[in-house]
Structures are given as C-alpha cells and as structure tokens.
Coordinates of C-alpha atoms and ligand atoms in Angstrom, one line a residue:
X1 CA -3.9 43.2 41.3
X2 CA -7.1 43.7 39.3
X3 CA -9.0 41.6 36.8
X4 CA -12.6 41.2 35.6
X5 CA -15.6 40.8 38.0
X6 CA -19.3 40.2 37.5
X7 CA -21.5 41.3 40.4
X8 CA -25.0 39.6 40.5
X9 CA -27.5 42.0 42.0
X10 CA -27.6 45.8 42.1
X11 CA -28.8 46.2 45.7
X12 CA -26.9 48.0 48.4
X13 CA -24.3 45.2 48.6
X14 CA -23.8 44.7 44.9
X15 CA -23.4 48.4 44.2
X16 CA -20.9 48.9 47.1
X17 CA -19.0 45.8 45.8
X18 CA -18.8 47.3 42.3
X19 CA -17.6 50.7 43.7
X20 CA -15.0 49.1 45.9
X21 CA -13.6 46.8 43.2
X22 CA -13.3 49.6 40.8
X23 CA -11.4 51.5 43.5
X24 CA -9.1 48.5 43.7
X25 CA -8.5 48.6 40.0
X26 CA -11.0 46.0 38.8
X27 CA -13.1 46.0 35.7
X28 CA -16.7 45.4 36.9
X29 CA -20.1 44.6 35.4
X30 CA -23.2 44.4 37.5
X31 CA -26.2 42.3 36.3
X32 CA -29.6 43.2 37.8
X33 CA -32.8 41.4 37.1
X34 CA -35.1 44.4 37.6
X35 CA -35.9 46.1 34.4
X36 CA -34.7 49.4 35.7
X37 CA -33.2 51.0 38.8
X38 CA -36.2 52.7 40.3
X39 CA -37.4 54.0 43.5
X40 CA -37.6 51.0 45.8
X41 CA -38.2 50.4 49.4
X42 CA -38.7 52.8 52.3
X43 CA -36.2 54.0 54.9
X44 CA -33.1 52.2 56.2
X45 CA -31.0 52.9 59.3
X46 CA -27.3 53.1 58.7
X47 CA -25.1 52.7 61.7
X48 CA -21.6 54.2 62.1
X49 CA -19.9 51.0 60.9
X50 CA -21.7 51.4 57.6
X51 CA -21.1 55.2 57.3
X52 CA -17.3 54.7 58.0
X53 CA -17.3 51.9 55.3
X54 CA -19.0 54.2 52.8
X55 CA -16.3 56.8 53.5
X56 CA -13.7 54.2 52.7
X57 CA -15.5 53.3 49.5
X58 CA -15.1 57.0 48.5
X59 CA -18.8 57.8 48.5
X60 CA -19.1 59.6 51.9
X61 CA -19.6 63.0 50.1
X62 CA -22.6 61.6 48.2
X63 CA -24.2 60.1 51.3
X64 CA -23.8 63.1 53.7
X65 CA -26.7 65.1 52.1
X66 CA -29.0 62.2 52.7
X67 CA -28.4 62.1 56.5
X68 CA -30.5 64.4 58.8
X69 CA -28.8 66.0 61.8
X70 CA -28.7 63.6 64.8
X71 CA -31.3 64.2 67.6
X72 CA -32.7 62.4 70.6
X73 CA -34.8 59.3 70.8
X74 CA -37.1 57.4 73.1
X75 CA -38.5 53.9 73.6
X76 CA -42.0 53.9 75.1
X77 CA -44.4 51.2 76.2
X78 CA -47.8 50.6 74.7
X79 CA -49.3 53.1 77.1
X80 CA -46.8 55.8 76.1
X81 CA -44.7 55.7 79.2
X82 CA -41.0 56.4 78.4
X83 CA -38.8 53.3 79.1
X84 CA -35.6 54.9 78.0
X85 CA -34.5 58.1 76.5
X86 CA -31.3 58.2 74.4
X87 CA -29.3 60.7 72.5
X88 CA -28.1 60.0 69.0
X89 CA -25.5 62.8 69.4
X90 CA -23.8 60.7 72.1
X91 CA -23.4 57.9 69.6
X92 CA -22.0 60.4 67.1
X93 CA -19.5 61.7 69.6
X94 CA -18.5 58.2 70.7
X95 CA -18.3 56.6 67.3
X96 CA -17.6 59.5 65.0
X97 CA -20.9 59.0 63.1
X98 CA -24.6 58.9 64.1
X99 CA -27.3 56.4 63.4
X100 CA -28.5 57.8 60.1
X101 CA -32.0 57.3 58.6
X102 CA -31.8 57.4 54.8
X103 CA -34.3 56.6 52.1
X104 CA -33.3 53.3 50.4
X105 CA -34.0 54.8 46.9
X106 CA -31.8 57.8 47.6
X107 CA -29.0 55.5 48.9
X108 CA -29.2 53.3 45.8
X109 CA -29.2 56.4 43.5
X110 CA -26.2 57.8 45.3
X111 CA -24.3 54.5 44.9
X112 CA -25.3 54.2 41.3
X113 CA -24.1 57.7 40.7
X114 CA -20.6 56.7 41.8
X115 CA -20.3 54.1 39.0
X116 CA -19.6 55.0 35.4
X117 CA -22.6 54.7 33.1
X118 CA -22.8 51.3 31.5
X119 CA -21.6 49.4 34.6
X120 CA -25.0 48.2 35.7
X121 CA -27.0 46.1 33.2
X122 CA -30.7 45.9 34.1
X123 CA -33.2 43.3 32.9
X124 CA -30.7 40.5 33.2
X125 CA -31.9 37.6 35.4
X126 CA -29.0 35.3 36.3
X127 CA -30.2 31.7 36.2
X128 CA -27.0 29.8 37.0
X129 CA -23.4 30.2 38.1
X130 CA -20.4 27.8 38.2
X131 CA -17.5 27.8 40.6
X132 CA -15.1 28.5 37.7
X133 CA -16.7 31.9 37.0
X134 CA -19.3 31.2 34.3
X135 CA -22.6 33.2 34.7
X136 CA -25.7 32.1 32.8
X137 CA -28.8 34.2 31.9
X138 CA -31.4 34.0 29.2
X139 CA -29.1 36.1 27.0
X140 CA -26.2 33.5 27.1
X141 CA -23.1 33.0 29.2
X142 CA -20.4 35.3 30.5
X143 CA -17.0 34.6 32.2
X144 CA -15.0 36.6 34.7
X145 CA -12.0 36.2 37.0
X146 CA -14.4 36.7 40.0
X147 CA -18.2 36.4 40.5
X148 CA -19.9 38.1 43.4
X149 CA -23.3 36.8 44.5
X150 CA -25.0 39.9 45.9
X151 CA -28.5 38.6 44.9
X152 CA -30.2 38.8 48.2
X153 CA -32.0 36.5 50.5
X154 CA -33.3 34.1 47.8
X155 CA -29.9 34.0 46.1
X156 CA -29.6 32.0 42.9
X157 CA -25.8 31.9 43.4
X158 CA -26.2 30.3 46.8
X159 CA -28.7 27.8 45.5
X160 CA -26.4 26.8 42.6
X161 CA -23.2 26.4 44.6
X162 CA -24.3 25.6 48.1
X163 CA -27.1 23.2 47.1
X164 CA -27.1 21.4 50.5
X165 CA -28.0 24.6 52.4
X166 CA -31.7 24.7 53.4
X167 CA -32.0 28.4 52.4
X168 CA -34.0 31.1 54.1
X169 CA -36.7 30.4 56.7
X170 CA -39.6 32.6 58.0
X171 CA -38.5 34.4 61.1
X172 CA -42.0 34.3 62.8
X173 CA -42.7 37.9 62.1
X174 CA -43.8 40.4 59.4
X175 CA -43.1 44.1 58.8
X176 CA -45.0 47.1 57.4
X177 CA -43.1 50.2 56.3
X178 CA -43.7 53.6 54.7
X179 CA -42.1 57.0 54.3
X180 CA -44.1 60.2 55.0
X181 CA -43.4 63.6 53.5
X182 CA -43.6 66.9 55.4
X183 CA -42.8 65.8 58.9
X184 CA -40.2 68.4 60.0
X185 CA -40.3 67.4 63.7
X186 CA -39.7 63.6 63.3
X187 CA -37.6 61.8 66.0
X188 CA -36.1 58.4 66.5
X189 CA -38.7 56.4 68.5
X190 CA -39.8 52.9 69.3
X191 CA -43.0 51.9 70.9
X192 CA -43.1 48.3 72.2
X193 CA -46.3 46.3 72.9
X194 CA -47.1 42.6 73.2
X195 CA -45.8 40.9 70.1
X196 CA -45.6 44.2 68.2
X197 CA -43.3 47.2 67.8
X198 CA -43.7 50.5 66.0
X199 CA -40.7 52.7 65.2
X200 CA -39.8 56.0 63.4
X201 CA -36.6 57.3 62.0
X202 CA -36.3 60.8 60.5
X203 CA -34.9 61.2 57.0
X204 CA -33.4 64.2 55.3
X205 CA -35.9 66.5 53.6
X206 CA -38.4 66.6 56.4
X207 CA -39.4 63.0 55.7
X208 CA -40.2 60.3 58.3
X209 CA -39.7 56.6 57.9
X210 CA -42.0 54.4 60.1
X211 CA -42.1 50.7 60.5
X212 CA -44.2 48.2 62.3
X213 CA -43.2 44.6 63.1
X214 CA -45.3 42.0 64.6
X215 CA -45.5 38.2 65.2
X216 CA -47.2 36.5 62.3
X217 CA -47.5 33.1 60.6
X218 CA -45.8 32.9 57.1
X219 CA -47.7 34.1 54.1
X220 CA -50.4 36.0 55.7
X221 CA -51.4 38.9 53.4
X222 CA -53.6 41.9 54.2
X223 CA -55.9 43.1 51.4
X224 CA -55.7 46.6 52.8
X225 CA -52.6 46.9 55.0
X226 CA -53.3 50.5 56.1
X227 CA -56.8 49.5 57.3
X228 CA -55.3 46.5 59.1
X229 CA -52.7 48.6 60.8
X230 CA -55.2 51.3 61.9
X231 CA -57.2 48.6 63.6
X232 CA -54.1 46.8 65.0
X233 CA -52.7 50.0 66.6
X234 CA -56.0 51.3 67.9
X235 CA -55.4 52.8 71.3
X236 CA -51.6 53.1 70.9
X237 CA -49.9 56.3 71.9
X238 CA -50.2 59.5 69.8
X239 CA -47.6 59.4 67.0
X240 CA -48.5 55.8 66.1
X241 CA -52.0 55.5 64.6
X242 CA -52.0 59.1 63.3
X243 CA -48.8 58.6 61.3
X244 CA -50.4 55.5 59.7
X245 CA -53.5 57.5 59.1
X246 CA -51.6 60.2 57.3
X247 CA -49.8 57.7 55.0
X248 CA -51.2 57.2 51.5
X249 CA -52.4 53.5 51.2
X250 CA -50.2 52.8 48.2
X251 CA -47.0 53.7 50.2
X252 CA -47.4 51.0 52.8
X253 CA -45.0 48.1 52.0
X254 CA -45.6 44.7 53.6
X255 CA -43.0 41.9 53.8
X256 CA -42.7 38.7 55.7
X257 CA -39.3 38.5 57.5
X258 CA -37.0 35.7 56.5
X259 CA -33.4 34.9 57.5
X260 CA -30.6 32.4 57.0
X261 CA -31.1 30.6 60.3
X262 CA -28.7 27.8 59.3
X263 CA -25.3 29.4 58.8
X264 CA -23.4 28.7 55.6
X265 CA -20.2 26.7 56.1
X266 CA -18.3 29.1 53.7
X267 CA -18.9 32.3 51.8
X268 CA -16.6 31.5 48.9
X269 CA -16.0 28.6 46.5
X270 CA -13.7 28.7 43.4
X271 CA -14.0 32.1 41.8
X272 CA -17.4 32.9 43.4
X273 CA -18.1 34.8 46.6
X274 CA -21.3 35.7 48.4
X275 CA -22.0 38.9 50.2
X276 CA -24.9 40.7 51.9
X277 CA -28.2 38.9 52.3
X278 CA -27.1 36.2 49.9
X279 CA -24.5 35.2 52.6
X280 CA -26.2 36.1 55.9
X281 CA -29.7 37.5 55.6
X282 CA -30.8 38.5 59.1
X283 CA -34.0 39.7 60.7
X284 CA -34.1 43.5 60.9
X285 CA -34.2 44.0 64.6
X286 CA -30.6 45.3 64.9
X287 CA -30.9 47.4 61.7
X288 CA -27.6 45.9 60.6
X289 CA -28.4 43.8 57.5
X290 CA -27.7 46.5 54.9
X291 CA -24.8 47.8 57.0
X292 CA -23.1 44.4 56.9
X293 CA -23.6 44.2 53.1
X294 CA -21.6 47.5 52.9
X295 CA -19.0 46.2 55.3
X296 CA -18.7 42.9 53.2
X297 CA -18.1 45.0 50.1
X298 CA -15.5 47.1 51.7
X299 CA -13.6 44.2 53.2
X300 CA -13.7 42.3 49.9
X301 CA -12.4 45.3 47.9
X302 CA -9.7 45.9 50.5
X303 CA -8.5 42.3 50.3
X304 CA -8.6 42.2 46.5
X305 CA -6.6 45.4 46.4
X306 CA -3.8 43.5 48.2
X307 CA -4.0 39.8 47.4
X308 CA -4.6 37.4 44.5
X309 CA -8.2 36.1 44.2
X310 CA -7.8 32.7 46.0
X311 CA -6.0 34.3 49.0
X312 CA -8.4 37.3 49.2
X313 CA -11.5 35.0 49.1
X314 CA -10.1 32.7 51.8
X315 CA -9.3 35.7 54.0
X316 CA -12.7 37.3 53.3
X317 CA -14.4 34.0 54.3
X318 CA -12.4 33.7 57.6
X319 CA -13.0 37.3 58.5
X320 CA -16.6 37.8 57.6
X321 CA -18.3 34.6 58.7
X322 CA -17.8 34.9 62.5
X323 CA -19.0 38.5 62.7
X324 CA -21.9 38.3 60.3
X325 CA -23.2 34.9 61.6
X326 CA -23.0 36.2 65.2
X327 CA -25.1 39.2 64.2
X328 CA -27.7 36.9 62.5
X329 CA -28.1 35.2 65.9
X330 CA -28.2 38.4 67.9
X331 CA -30.8 39.9 65.5
X332 CA -33.0 36.9 66.1
X333 CA -32.6 37.3 69.8
X334 CA -33.3 41.0 69.5
X335 CA -36.5 40.2 67.6
X336 CA -37.6 37.7 70.3
X337 CA -37.2 40.5 72.9
X338 CA -38.9 43.2 70.8
X339 CA -41.9 40.9 69.9
X340 CA -42.3 39.1 73.1
X341 CA -46.1 38.5 73.6
X342 CA -46.6 36.9 77.0
X343 CA -47.9 39.7 79.3
X344 CA -45.5 38.7 82.2
X345 CA -42.5 38.7 79.8
X346 CA -43.6 42.0 78.3
X347 CA -43.7 43.6 81.8
X348 CA -40.3 42.1 82.7
X349 CA -38.8 43.3 79.4
X350 CA -40.1 46.8 79.9
X351 CA -38.9 46.9 83.5
X352 CA -35.4 45.8 82.4
X353 CA -35.2 48.5 79.7
X354 CA -36.5 51.1 82.2
X355 CA -33.8 50.3 84.6
X356 CA -31.1 50.7 82.0
X357 CA -29.3 54.1 82.2
X358 CA -29.6 56.0 78.9
X359 CA -25.8 55.8 78.4
X360 CA -25.9 52.0 78.9
X361 CA -28.6 51.8 76.2
X362 CA -26.5 53.8 73.7
X363 CA -23.5 51.7 74.6
X364 CA -25.4 48.4 74.1
X365 CA -26.9 49.6 70.8
X366 CA -23.5 50.7 69.5
X367 CA -21.6 47.4 70.0
X368 CA -22.0 46.1 66.5
X369 CA -21.5 49.7 65.2
X370 CA -17.9 49.9 66.5
X371 CA -16.4 48.0 63.6
X372 CA -14.1 50.0 61.3
X373 CA -13.3 49.3 57.6
X374 CA -9.8 48.3 56.4
X375 CA -8.2 50.4 53.7
X376 CA -8.6 49.8 50.0
X377 CA -5.2 50.2 48.4
X378 CA -5.0 52.3 45.2
X379 CA -3.9 50.2 42.2
X380 CA -1.4 52.9 41.2
X381 CA 1.0 54.0 44.0
X382 CA 1.5 57.4 42.5
X383 CA -2.3 58.1 42.6
X384 CA -3.3 57.8 46.3
X385 CA -7.1 57.4 46.8
X386 CA -9.1 60.4 47.9
X387 CA -11.7 59.8 50.6
Ligands
LIG1 C1 -38.4 45.4 57.1 C2 -36.9 45.5 56.9 C3 -36.2 46.5 57.5 C4 -34.8 46.6 57.4 N1 -34.1 47.7 58.0 C5 -32.8 47.7 57.9 C6 -32.1 48.8 58.5 O1 -32.7 49.7 59.1 N2 -30.7 48.9 58.4 C7 -30.0 47.9 57.7 O2 -28.8 48.0 57.6 N3 -30.7 46.9 57.1 C8 -32.0 46.8 57.2 N4 -32.7 45.8 56.6 C9 -31.9 44.7 55.8 C10 -31.5 45.2 54.5 O3 -32.6 45.6 53.7 C11 -30.8 44.1 53.7 O4 -29.8 43.5 54.5 C12 -30.1 44.7 52.5 O5 -31.0 45.2 51.6 C13 -29.3 43.6 51.8 O6 -28.7 44.1 50.6 P1 -28.2 43.1 49.5 O7 -27.6 44.0 48.4 O8 -27.4 42.0 50.0 O9 -29.6 42.4 48.9 P2 -30.8 43.1 48.2 O10 -31.1 44.4 48.7 O11 -31.9 42.1 48.4 O12 -30.4 43.2 46.7 C14 -30.3 42.1 45.9 C15 -30.4 42.5 44.4 O13 -30.2 41.4 43.6 C16 -31.2 41.4 42.6 N5 -31.3 40.0 42.1 C17 -31.8 39.0 42.8 N6 -31.8 37.8 42.1 C18 -31.2 38.1 41.0 C19 -30.8 37.3 39.8 N7 -31.1 36.0 39.7 N8 -30.2 38.0 38.8 C20 -29.9 39.3 38.8 N9 -30.3 40.1 39.9 C21 -30.9 39.5 41.0 C22 -32.4 42.0 43.2 O14 -33.3 42.5 42.2 C23 -31.8 43.1 44.1 O15 -31.7 44.3 43.4 C24 -34.1 45.7 56.6 C25 -34.8 44.6 56.0 C26 -36.2 44.5 56.1 C27 -36.9 43.4 55.4

C-alpha cells in the first residue's frame, strides 16, 4: 500500500501513528504547534496493552530502559489502613508485561528518536482541515492521501469536520501531578479519602511520580498549588504530605480534567481520521487514555499496511469506537468511585475494596489491559519487520 500522510500533533498518539505508518511503508510528516519538543508533563502509567503495542510498533527496545522493575502496591484509606494489597508481578506474569510508570518526556523522546530527523515539524499550528486531505496553517496549505488528527482533547480537526459535536466537557474534578528525584524505594500506591485520591508510581532512575485528584468546579486555579495541597492533605498518612513537601513548587502541574462525554458518531471522514484524545478523551481514572492512543496508532498502521485508505478507515472506525467509547464510560465511573464524597458512600466503597481478594483486584484492573495489537505488515515481503 503506502502513500503520503500528515499527522497533526506530536503527542503520544501522533508520534506512534507516524512510527506505525512508516513501518507500513508510508511517507509521513508530523505538524506540531509547540515551538519545540521539550520536557513536558509528569509521569504516565502504561498498561500491558500499550507495552505490547509499542513492541508491535518496533520501539519496545527504546521503551524498556524507561520501565522500572515491577513491585507490589497498596490501596489505603485516609487513615492509612490497607484496603487491598496487590502485586504488579502477578500482572506481569498474567499479561506478559507489568503496569509501567514512565516519565512522559522520556516516552516522547524515545518515540521521537524512532523517527528520522525532519519528520516532525514544530511551530506549525494547524488552523483548518478538509475531508479531502487539505491541511491549513499560517504557513499555507498542504495536501496528503491521509490526514491523522492526533491533536488532543481540544482538537481542531474534530471541530472542523465534526462541527455538530459538543466537544469536551469538564469531568467534575481536577488533578495535580509532579515527579520527584531520588526516591529509590517508591512503590505503586493509592490513598483514597472523601472526594480525593493521592497516588504514586515509581519511574526508572529512582524517580517517583505522584498525582492527586479531587472533585472541583471548572476553572478553579490555585495561586500556590503546593501550599494548597499541603493544606488539603494535612493529616493524611505518611508518604502523602511529605512527598508534596519535598517537591519543588515549580514542578507541580495542575489541570482540570475534561473528557468527550458525548461519543463521536464516527472517527473517520473522507481522508481524515481521528485518534487518541482527539477521538475519545477520557478521565484519567483507569490510566488508559495514552495507552488507547498507542493502540489506535497500531491498529491504524496495521490496517493501512493491508488495505486501501477507505477500507482501512472504515475498519478502524468499526473496530476502535466500541472499545474506546466503552473505556470513556468506565473511566468516568471509576472516577465517581475514586472521588466519592458522601461519608456513607466512602465507607461502603472502602469496605467493598477491602473485601476483594488481592487476585480479584489485579484481575479487575487488568481487564482493559488484555487487549493485544494486530500485526503491521512489512511493505516489502522480502524484508520482514524486526520487533
Ligand atoms: C492528570 C492526567 C493523568 C493521566 N494519566 C494517564 C496514565 O497514567 N496513563 C495513560 O495511558 N493516560 C493517562 N492520561 C491520559 C493521556 O495523557 C492522554 O490520553 C494522552 O496524552 C493522549 O495523547 P494524544 O497524543 O492523543 O494527545 P496529546 O497528548 O494531547 O497530544 C496532542 C498534541 O497535538 C498538539 N496540537 C494540538 N493542537 C494542534 C494544532 N492545532 N496544530 C498542531 N499541533 C497541535 C499538541 O501540542 C500536542 O503535542 C492522563 C491524563 C491526565 C490529564
């Protein structure tokens, strides 16, 4: 097959799409509005579904050094009592990969490193797209056989071609995140309180990613997020407030959480296809948004390696919408359970988790992670792909 493709957005989804399409024999250009690819974000959890997809994209070797060895984890209540203890090694054994904490900046750098220089063009903000493959920016117009909208939750591509869609909405919560250096003994942990959760995920290089999510009205900003969090988590178990206290103020990121609560009726029109958050932004309570962007990219590349564009996009749409839109709904429900605020409901939720056997907890967590990627077929049969 093969042809020319323009990918809009050099986030996790856009870079994976570019890698996959190149593997399938396509000529690819990525347009990114940021002036440069820099160190962005904090940590991100990659589940086995995503790690298997990254292998299929041929970047497994680049990702492996970013993944710390799997350990054990706990969920505790606000007073520090263990609700459930689980073992990431069990997940590894069951699904062939662990839950991996990686730094988002390291992940993006590894993905960028898998593309030839000159593939990603920074400082180009796309302002419009047509279904027949024309892409507009301040610099002019460009054409391609395929356009991939990987431009995130506030997608210009979705706005242009799905104008009736209401767009993202606030999910009723907000999140704070940071990465700490020099934490050699970090573990996977979650502490759940009333309307708030605090979690940690170890990263390679003795770093620890922590996140705090809480119910909040849209648009509430905190002048000093660290001071706000120190007050908010006063009296929480050890390993909560002290991690925040050790974090330099300028490392604390704060974002309201938005999602595409109204599902899109299709992910493709004409020569244009959406993937990642542009197609199905979800709340982060399953830790699957970025993983699904990686899945999308792998499925798209696989289909384009075997079918002409119209058939590949129709199949992509039929395959990806049910899975991703179901996970958007499940993530919302997981958020409601994590951030439940009524004291009676908090006690009931905690009791339910406490009664779950550890194995049941791992099994429940791992359901979305059981997905496996389809193969991307090499464009030249005498040169099989190496993975
Ligand atoms: C607090 C929080 C925690 C999360 N934790 C996890 C987790 O643990 N695991 C997980 O899998 N997911 C997690 N996610 C979700 C994950 O971050 C997203 O699903 C993922 O980043 C989506 O990738 P993407 O490439 O689709 O979009 P993005 O990462 O948003 O990338 C879009 C890119 O497009 C560019 N762009 C936008 N508009 C234009 C334009 N007009 N022209 C050119 N370029 C443009 C942007 O600059 C950006 O580089 C979390 C999200 C949040 C908010």
